[in-house]
PDB file of C-alpha atoms in Angstrom:
ATOM      1  CA  MET W   1    -221.790 -20.719  99.175  1.00  0.00           C
ATOM      2  CA  GLU W   2    -223.253 -24.159  98.605  1.00  0.00           C
ATOM      3  CA  PHE W   3    -222.731 -26.710 101.344  1.00  0.00           C
ATOM      4  CA  SER W   4    -224.358 -29.795  99.906  1.00  0.00           C
ATOM      5  CA  PHE W   5    -224.529 -31.805  96.699  1.00  0.00           C
ATOM      6  CA  ASN W   6    -226.599 -34.665  95.290  1.00  0.00           C
ATOM      7  CA  THR W   7    -224.990 -38.024  94.711  1.00  0.00           C
ATOM      8  CA  ILE W   8    -225.792 -41.738  94.982  1.00  0.00           C
ATOM      9  CA  LYS W   9    -225.656 -43.758  98.177  1.00  0.00           C
ATOM     10  CA  SER W  10    -224.052 -46.992  96.981  1.00  0.00           C
ATOM     11  CA  PRO W  11    -222.921 -48.792  93.841  1.00  0.00           C
ATOM     12  CA  VAL W  12    -225.398 -50.392  91.435  1.00  0.00           C
ATOM     13  CA  GLU W  13    -224.084 -53.160  89.199  1.00  0.00           C
ATOM     14  CA  ASN W  14    -225.103 -55.428  86.329  1.00  0.00           C
ATOM     15  CA  ILE W  15    -228.164 -53.623  84.989  1.00  0.00           C
ATOM     16  CA  LEU W  16    -228.747 -55.332  81.647  1.00  0.00           C
ATOM     17  CA  LEU W  17    -230.156 -53.878  78.448  1.00  0.00           C
ATOM     18  CA  LYS W  18    -230.334 -55.817  75.155  1.00  0.00           C
ATOM     19  CA  GLU W  19    -230.441 -54.120  71.781  1.00  0.00           C
ATOM     20  CA  LYS W  20    -230.335 -56.112  68.489  1.00  0.00           C
ATOM     21  CA  GLY W  21    -228.126 -58.828  69.945  1.00  0.00           C
ATOM     22  CA  SER W  22    -225.748 -56.423  71.695  1.00  0.00           C
ATOM     23  CA  LYS W  23    -225.668 -56.544  75.474  1.00  0.00           C
ATOM     24  CA  PHE W  24    -225.227 -53.321  77.421  1.00  0.00           C
ATOM     25  CA  ILE W  25    -224.453 -53.698  81.120  1.00  0.00           C
ATOM     26  CA  GLY W  26    -224.671 -50.630  83.357  1.00  0.00           C
ATOM     27  CA  PHE W  27    -222.739 -49.862  86.532  1.00  0.00           C
ATOM     28  CA  THR W  28    -222.664 -46.792  88.724  1.00  0.00           C
ATOM     29  CA  PHE W  29    -220.386 -45.935  91.642  1.00  0.00           C
ATOM     30  CA  PRO W  30    -220.192 -43.092  94.140  1.00  0.00           C
ATOM     31  CA  VAL W  31    -216.623 -41.718  93.833  1.00  0.00           C
ATOM     32  CA  ASN W  32    -214.890 -38.966  95.790  1.00  0.00           C
ATOM     33  CA  ASP W  33    -211.672 -38.601  93.821  1.00  0.00           C
ATOM     34  CA  GLU W  34    -209.610 -39.804  90.852  1.00  0.00           C
ATOM     35  CA  THR W  35    -208.195 -42.757  92.840  1.00  0.00           C
ATOM     36  CA  GLU W  36    -211.636 -44.241  93.592  1.00  0.00           C
ATOM     37  CA  LEU W  37    -212.588 -43.572  89.989  1.00  0.00           C
ATOM     38  CA  LYS W  38    -209.639 -45.553  88.595  1.00  0.00           C
ATOM     39  CA  LYS W  39    -210.287 -48.430  91.016  1.00  0.00           C
ATOM     40  CA  SER W  40    -213.914 -48.737  89.908  1.00  0.00           C
ATOM     41  CA  LEU W  41    -212.959 -48.632  86.224  1.00  0.00           C
ATOM     42  CA  GLU W  42    -210.248 -51.262  86.706  1.00  0.00           C
ATOM     43  CA  LYS W  43    -212.662 -53.486  88.638  1.00  0.00           C
ATOM     44  CA  ILE W  44    -215.160 -53.495  85.740  1.00  0.00           C
ATOM     45  CA  ARG W  45    -212.426 -54.025  83.120  1.00  0.00           C
ATOM     46  CA  GLU W  46    -211.202 -57.034  85.107  1.00  0.00           C
ATOM     47  CA  GLU W  47    -214.735 -58.416  85.483  1.00  0.00           C
ATOM     48  CA  HIS W  48    -215.517 -57.947  81.767  1.00  0.00           C
ATOM     49  CA  PRO W  49    -212.242 -58.487  79.871  1.00  0.00           C
ATOM     50  CA  LYS W  50    -214.028 -59.779  76.754  1.00  0.00           C
ATOM     51  CA  ALA W  51    -216.413 -56.832  76.401  1.00  0.00           C
ATOM     52  CA  THR W  52    -216.138 -54.885  73.142  1.00  0.00           C
ATOM     53  CA  HIS W  53    -216.320 -51.472  74.842  1.00  0.00           C
ATOM     54  CA  HIS W  54    -216.129 -50.011  78.356  1.00  0.00           C
ATOM     55  CA  CYS W  55    -217.715 -46.572  77.917  1.00  0.00           C
ATOM     56  CA  TYR W  56    -218.113 -44.233  80.853  1.00  0.00           C
ATOM     57  CA  ALA W  57    -218.727 -40.751  82.153  1.00  0.00           C
ATOM     58  CA  PHE W  58    -218.200 -39.139  85.523  1.00  0.00           C
ATOM     59  CA  ARG W  59    -218.692 -35.888  87.388  1.00  0.00           C
ATOM     60  CA  LEU W  60    -216.601 -34.853  90.373  1.00  0.00           C
ATOM     61  CA  GLY W  61    -216.676 -31.715  92.501  1.00  0.00           C
ATOM     62  CA  MET W  62    -219.422 -29.636  94.110  1.00  0.00           C
ATOM     63  CA  LYS W  63    -220.758 -28.423  90.789  1.00  0.00           C
ATOM     64  CA  GLY W  64    -219.476 -31.346  88.733  1.00  0.00           C
ATOM     65  CA  GLU W  65    -216.674 -29.112  87.437  1.00  0.00           C
ATOM     66  CA  ASN W  66    -214.343 -32.079  86.944  1.00  0.00           C
ATOM     67  CA  TYR W  67    -215.940 -34.360  84.348  1.00  0.00           C
ATOM     68  CA  ARG W  68    -215.164 -36.653  81.451  1.00  0.00           C
ATOM     69  CA  ALA W  69    -217.039 -38.676  78.862  1.00  0.00           C
ATOM     70  CA  ASN W  70    -215.238 -41.572  77.201  1.00  0.00           C
ATOM     71  CA  ASP W  71    -216.483 -43.397  74.072  1.00  0.00           C
ATOM     72  CA  ASP W  72    -213.852 -46.159  74.307  1.00  0.00           C
ATOM     73  CA  GLY W  73    -213.723 -46.770  70.567  1.00  0.00           C
ATOM     74  CA  GLU W  74    -217.402 -46.184  69.776  1.00  0.00           C
ATOM     75  CA  PRO W  75    -218.112 -43.390  67.231  1.00  0.00           C
ATOM     76  CA  SER W  76    -217.367 -39.989  68.762  1.00  0.00           C
ATOM     77  CA  GLY W  77    -220.174 -38.682  70.965  1.00  0.00           C
ATOM     78  CA  SER W  78    -222.256 -41.853  70.673  1.00  0.00           C
ATOM     79  CA  ALA W  79    -221.533 -43.339  74.114  1.00  0.00           C
ATOM     80  CA  GLY W  80    -219.742 -41.179  76.698  1.00  0.00           C
ATOM     81  CA  LEU W  81    -221.851 -38.086  76.066  1.00  0.00           C
ATOM     82  CA  PRO W  82    -225.276 -39.783  76.352  1.00  0.00           C
ATOM     83  CA  ILE W  83    -224.050 -41.339  79.626  1.00  0.00           C
ATOM     84  CA  TYR W  84    -222.768 -37.965  80.860  1.00  0.00           C
ATOM     85  CA  ASN W  85    -226.081 -36.302  79.979  1.00  0.00           C
ATOM     86  CA  GLN W  86    -227.847 -38.709  82.320  1.00  0.00           C
ATOM     87  CA  LEU W  87    -225.627 -37.517  85.176  1.00  0.00           C
ATOM     88  CA  LEU W  88    -226.704 -33.963  84.315  1.00  0.00           C
ATOM     89  CA  ALA W  89    -230.349 -34.954  84.013  1.00  0.00           C
ATOM     90  CA  HIS W  90    -230.266 -36.472  87.504  1.00  0.00           C
ATOM     91  CA  ASP W  91    -228.312 -33.461  88.834  1.00  0.00           C
ATOM     92  CA  ILE W  92    -225.739 -35.614  90.631  1.00  0.00           C
ATOM     93  CA  THR W  93    -221.991 -35.356  91.115  1.00  0.00           C
ATOM     94  CA  ASN W  94    -219.182 -37.539  92.528  1.00  0.00           C
ATOM     95  CA  VAL W  95    -220.666 -40.330  90.433  1.00  0.00           C
ATOM     96  CA  LEU W  96    -219.188 -42.625  87.789  1.00  0.00           C
ATOM     97  CA  VAL W  97    -221.373 -44.498  85.294  1.00  0.00           C
ATOM     98  CA  ILE W  98    -219.864 -47.271  83.161  1.00  0.00           C
ATOM     99  CA  VAL W  99    -221.696 -49.067  80.369  1.00  0.00           C
ATOM    100  CA  VAL W 100    -220.042 -52.242  79.136  1.00  0.00           C
ATOM    101  CA  ARG W 101    -221.016 -53.426  75.652  1.00  0.00           C
ATOM    102  CA  TYR W 102    -220.784 -56.905  74.208  1.00  0.00           C
ATOM    103  CA  TYR W 103    -221.206 -56.577  70.448  1.00  0.00           C
ATOM    104  CA  GLY W 104    -223.946 -58.824  69.115  1.00  0.00           C
ATOM    105  CA  GLY W 105    -223.199 -58.804  65.390  1.00  0.00           C
ATOM    106  CA  THR W 106    -225.693 -56.156  64.256  1.00  0.00           C
ATOM    107  CA  LYS W 107    -224.486 -52.585  63.844  1.00  0.00           C
ATOM    108  CA  LEU W 108    -226.730 -50.093  65.627  1.00  0.00           C
ATOM    109  CA  GLY W 109    -225.581 -46.926  63.849  1.00  0.00           C
ATOM    110  CA  VAL W 110    -224.769 -43.736  65.732  1.00  0.00           C
ATOM    111  CA  SER W 111    -228.376 -42.896  66.636  1.00  0.00           C
ATOM    112  CA  GLY W 112    -228.966 -46.470  67.798  1.00  0.00           C
ATOM    113  CA  LEU W 113    -225.847 -46.338  69.969  1.00  0.00           C
ATOM    114  CA  VAL W 114    -226.795 -42.975  71.474  1.00  0.00           C
ATOM    115  CA  LYS W 115    -230.218 -44.380  72.367  1.00  0.00           C
ATOM    116  CA  ALA W 116    -228.797 -47.616  73.846  1.00  0.00           C
ATOM    117  CA  TYR W 117    -226.105 -45.920  75.951  1.00  0.00           C
ATOM    118  CA  LYS W 118    -228.520 -43.246  77.147  1.00  0.00           C
ATOM    119  CA  GLU W 119    -231.134 -45.851  78.089  1.00  0.00           C
ATOM    120  CA  SER W 120    -228.573 -48.054  79.809  1.00  0.00           C
ATOM    121  CA  ALA W 121    -227.232 -45.153  81.914  1.00  0.00           C
ATOM    122  CA  LYS W 122    -230.786 -44.048  82.703  1.00  0.00           C
ATOM    123  CA  ILE W 123    -232.036 -47.421  83.976  1.00  0.00           C
ATOM    124  CA  THR W 124    -228.822 -47.923  85.961  1.00  0.00           C
ATOM    125  CA  LEU W 125    -229.186 -44.547  87.711  1.00  0.00           C
ATOM    126  CA  GLU W 126    -232.870 -45.181  88.344  1.00  0.00           C
ATOM    127  CA  GLU W 127    -231.830 -48.229  90.388  1.00  0.00           C
ATOM    128  CA  ALA W 128    -229.521 -46.088  92.531  1.00  0.00           C
ATOM    129  CA  GLU W 129    -230.608 -44.400  95.732  1.00  0.00           C
ATOM    130  CA  MET W 130    -230.126 -40.634  95.415  1.00  0.00           C
ATOM    131  CA  ILE W 131    -228.934 -38.781  98.508  1.00  0.00           C
ATOM    132  CA  THR W 132    -227.923 -35.245  99.431  1.00  0.00           C
ATOM    133  CA  LYS W 133    -224.510 -35.042 101.070  1.00  0.00           C
ATOM    134  CA  GLU W 134    -223.408 -32.200 103.264  1.00  0.00           C
ATOM    135  CA  LEU W 135    -219.890 -30.883 102.796  1.00  0.00           C
ATOM    136  CA  GLU W 136    -217.759 -31.544 105.850  1.00  0.00           C
ATOM    137  CA  SER W 137    -214.739 -29.833 107.374  1.00  0.00           C
ATOM    138  CA  ASP W 138    -212.122 -31.289 109.716  1.00  0.00           C
ATOM    139  CA  ILE W 139    -211.577 -29.507 112.997  1.00  0.00           C
ATOM    140  CA  GLU W 140    -208.948 -30.103 115.670  1.00  0.00           C
ATOM    141  CA  ILE W 141    -209.623 -28.783 119.184  1.00  0.00           C
ATOM    142  CA  ALA W 142    -207.115 -28.692 122.047  1.00  0.00           C
ATOM    143  CA  PHE W 143    -208.434 -28.184 125.586  1.00  0.00           C
ATOM    144  CA  SER W 144    -207.759 -29.147 129.179  1.00  0.00           C
ATOM    145  CA  PHE W 145    -209.124 -32.369 130.658  1.00  0.00           C
ATOM    146  CA  SER W 146    -211.662 -30.520 132.832  1.00  0.00           C
ATOM    147  CA  GLN W 147    -213.316 -29.021 129.767  1.00  0.00           C
ATOM    148  CA  GLN W 148    -214.124 -32.223 127.947  1.00  0.00           C
ATOM    149  CA  ASN W 149    -217.830 -32.218 128.858  1.00  0.00           C
ATOM    150  CA  GLN W 150    -218.201 -28.740 127.425  1.00  0.00           C
ATOM    151  CA  ILE W 151    -216.489 -29.748 124.204  1.00  0.00           C
ATOM    152  CA  PHE W 152    -218.482 -32.964 123.793  1.00  0.00           C
ATOM    153  CA  THR W 153    -221.719 -31.065 124.396  1.00  0.00           C
ATOM    154  CA  LEU W 154    -220.752 -28.483 121.787  1.00  0.00           C
ATOM    155  CA  LEU W 155    -219.778 -31.083 119.165  1.00  0.00           C
ATOM    156  CA  ASN W 156    -222.994 -32.948 119.857  1.00  0.00           C
ATOM    157  CA  LYS W 157    -225.012 -29.791 119.334  1.00  0.00           C
ATOM    158  CA  PHE W 158    -223.437 -29.345 115.877  1.00  0.00           C
ATOM    159  CA  ASP W 159    -223.689 -33.059 114.946  1.00  0.00           C
ATOM    160  CA  GLY W 160    -219.891 -33.325 115.000  1.00  0.00           C
ATOM    161  CA  ARG W 161    -218.459 -36.776 114.250  1.00  0.00           C
ATOM    162  CA  ILE W 162    -215.440 -37.539 116.413  1.00  0.00           C
ATOM    163  CA  GLN W 163    -212.599 -39.145 114.446  1.00  0.00           C
ATOM    164  CA  ASP W 164    -209.896 -39.214 117.096  1.00  0.00           C
ATOM    165  CA  PHE W 165    -209.633 -38.337 120.796  1.00  0.00           C
ATOM    166  CA  LEU W 166    -206.422 -38.065 122.806  1.00  0.00           C
ATOM    167  CA  SER W 167    -207.196 -37.791 126.490  1.00  0.00           C
ATOM    168  CA  ASP W 168    -204.485 -36.427 128.752  1.00  0.00           C
ATOM    169  CA  GLU W 169    -203.921 -33.349 130.886  1.00  0.00           C
ATOM    170  CA  GLN W 170    -204.207 -31.566 127.571  1.00  0.00           C
ATOM    171  CA  CYS W 171    -206.797 -33.229 125.338  1.00  0.00           C
ATOM    172  CA  VAL W 172    -207.050 -33.131 121.558  1.00  0.00           C
ATOM    173  CA  ILE W 173    -210.133 -34.013 119.556  1.00  0.00           C
ATOM    174  CA  LYS W 174    -210.301 -34.373 115.799  1.00  0.00           C
ATOM    175  CA  ALA W 175    -213.818 -34.227 114.419  1.00  0.00           C
ATOM    176  CA  LYS W 176    -215.795 -33.693 111.246  1.00  0.00           C
ATOM    177  CA  ILE W 177    -218.466 -31.034 111.193  1.00  0.00           C
ATOM    178  CA  LYS W 178    -220.762 -29.743 108.493  1.00  0.00           C
ATOM    179  CA  THR W 179    -219.017 -26.957 106.604  1.00  0.00           C
ATOM    180  CA  SER W 180    -222.231 -24.928 106.867  1.00  0.00           C
ATOM    181  CA  GLN W 181    -221.703 -24.865 110.678  1.00  0.00           C
ATOM    182  CA  LYS W 182    -218.074 -23.765 110.544  1.00  0.00           C
ATOM    183  CA  GLU W 183    -218.703 -20.145 111.503  1.00  0.00           C
ATOM    184  CA  ASN W 184    -221.169 -20.976 114.275  1.00  0.00           C
ATOM    185  CA  ILE W 185    -218.879 -23.478 115.977  1.00  0.00           C
ATOM    186  CA  SER W 186    -215.878 -21.149 115.570  1.00  0.00           C
ATOM    187  CA  GLU W 187    -217.767 -18.353 117.332  1.00  0.00           C
ATOM    188  CA  GLN W 188    -218.701 -20.550 120.280  1.00  0.00           C
ATOM    189  CA  LEU W 189    -215.208 -22.003 120.629  1.00  0.00           C
ATOM    190  CA  SER W 190    -213.664 -18.524 120.486  1.00  0.00           C
ATOM    191  CA  GLU W 191    -215.706 -17.512 123.509  1.00  0.00           C
ATOM    192  CA  MET W 192    -214.337 -20.374 125.628  1.00  0.00           C
ATOM    193  CA  GLN W 193    -211.244 -19.982 127.800  1.00  0.00           C
ATOM    194  CA  ASN W 194    -208.016 -21.978 127.304  1.00  0.00           C
ATOM    195  CA  ILE W 195    -209.088 -23.633 124.098  1.00  0.00           C
ATOM    196  CA  SER W 196    -207.329 -23.626 120.745  1.00  0.00           C
ATOM    197  CA  PHE W 197    -208.798 -24.966 117.546  1.00  0.00           C
ATOM    198  CA  LYS W 198    -207.985 -25.099 113.866  1.00  0.00           C
ATOM    199  CA  PHE W 199    -209.574 -26.398 110.692  1.00  0.00           C
ATOM    200  CA  THR W 200    -207.301 -28.874 108.977  1.00  0.00           C
TER     201      THR W 200
END
């Protein structure tokens, strides 16, 4: 199983490309789901209401299995697909690329459009910082107060990130751990007395 994927660290905005009077402005956003995707698209549509086209492509999921390319009124395959191909070329997922076009009066033809959208997506992604993200799982551990040092030590060892901690006679910790460590941490927790845990 794969436990990591390549994506971008943070948004890149307003990368400008000019082609025969038309302006192409590139944006890219890291997105984790459809909701974040829609928000980013709406944001750009609000910022550029007078643009002729808002073309985009995205990939979501570990292997980019959820994807779409949208030409937004440009000739079929001349905008969304060249943008999408740049996502493939960079081997990244959970990324949205939008290219906004302001028509400049000279028609570019399909091959000219393909070239402009491809180039715009390419220079936008080249500005982005590429990172590898590890898949994470949520774990909830219940234990008695006297065992908290043991649990903290264990989570520390596996680079667990504590999200929530309820301290009482009976304590509950919610943490995020790397999915690749799931089996290892489960084994160690199973060997401890009076502890229950579950992945949520």
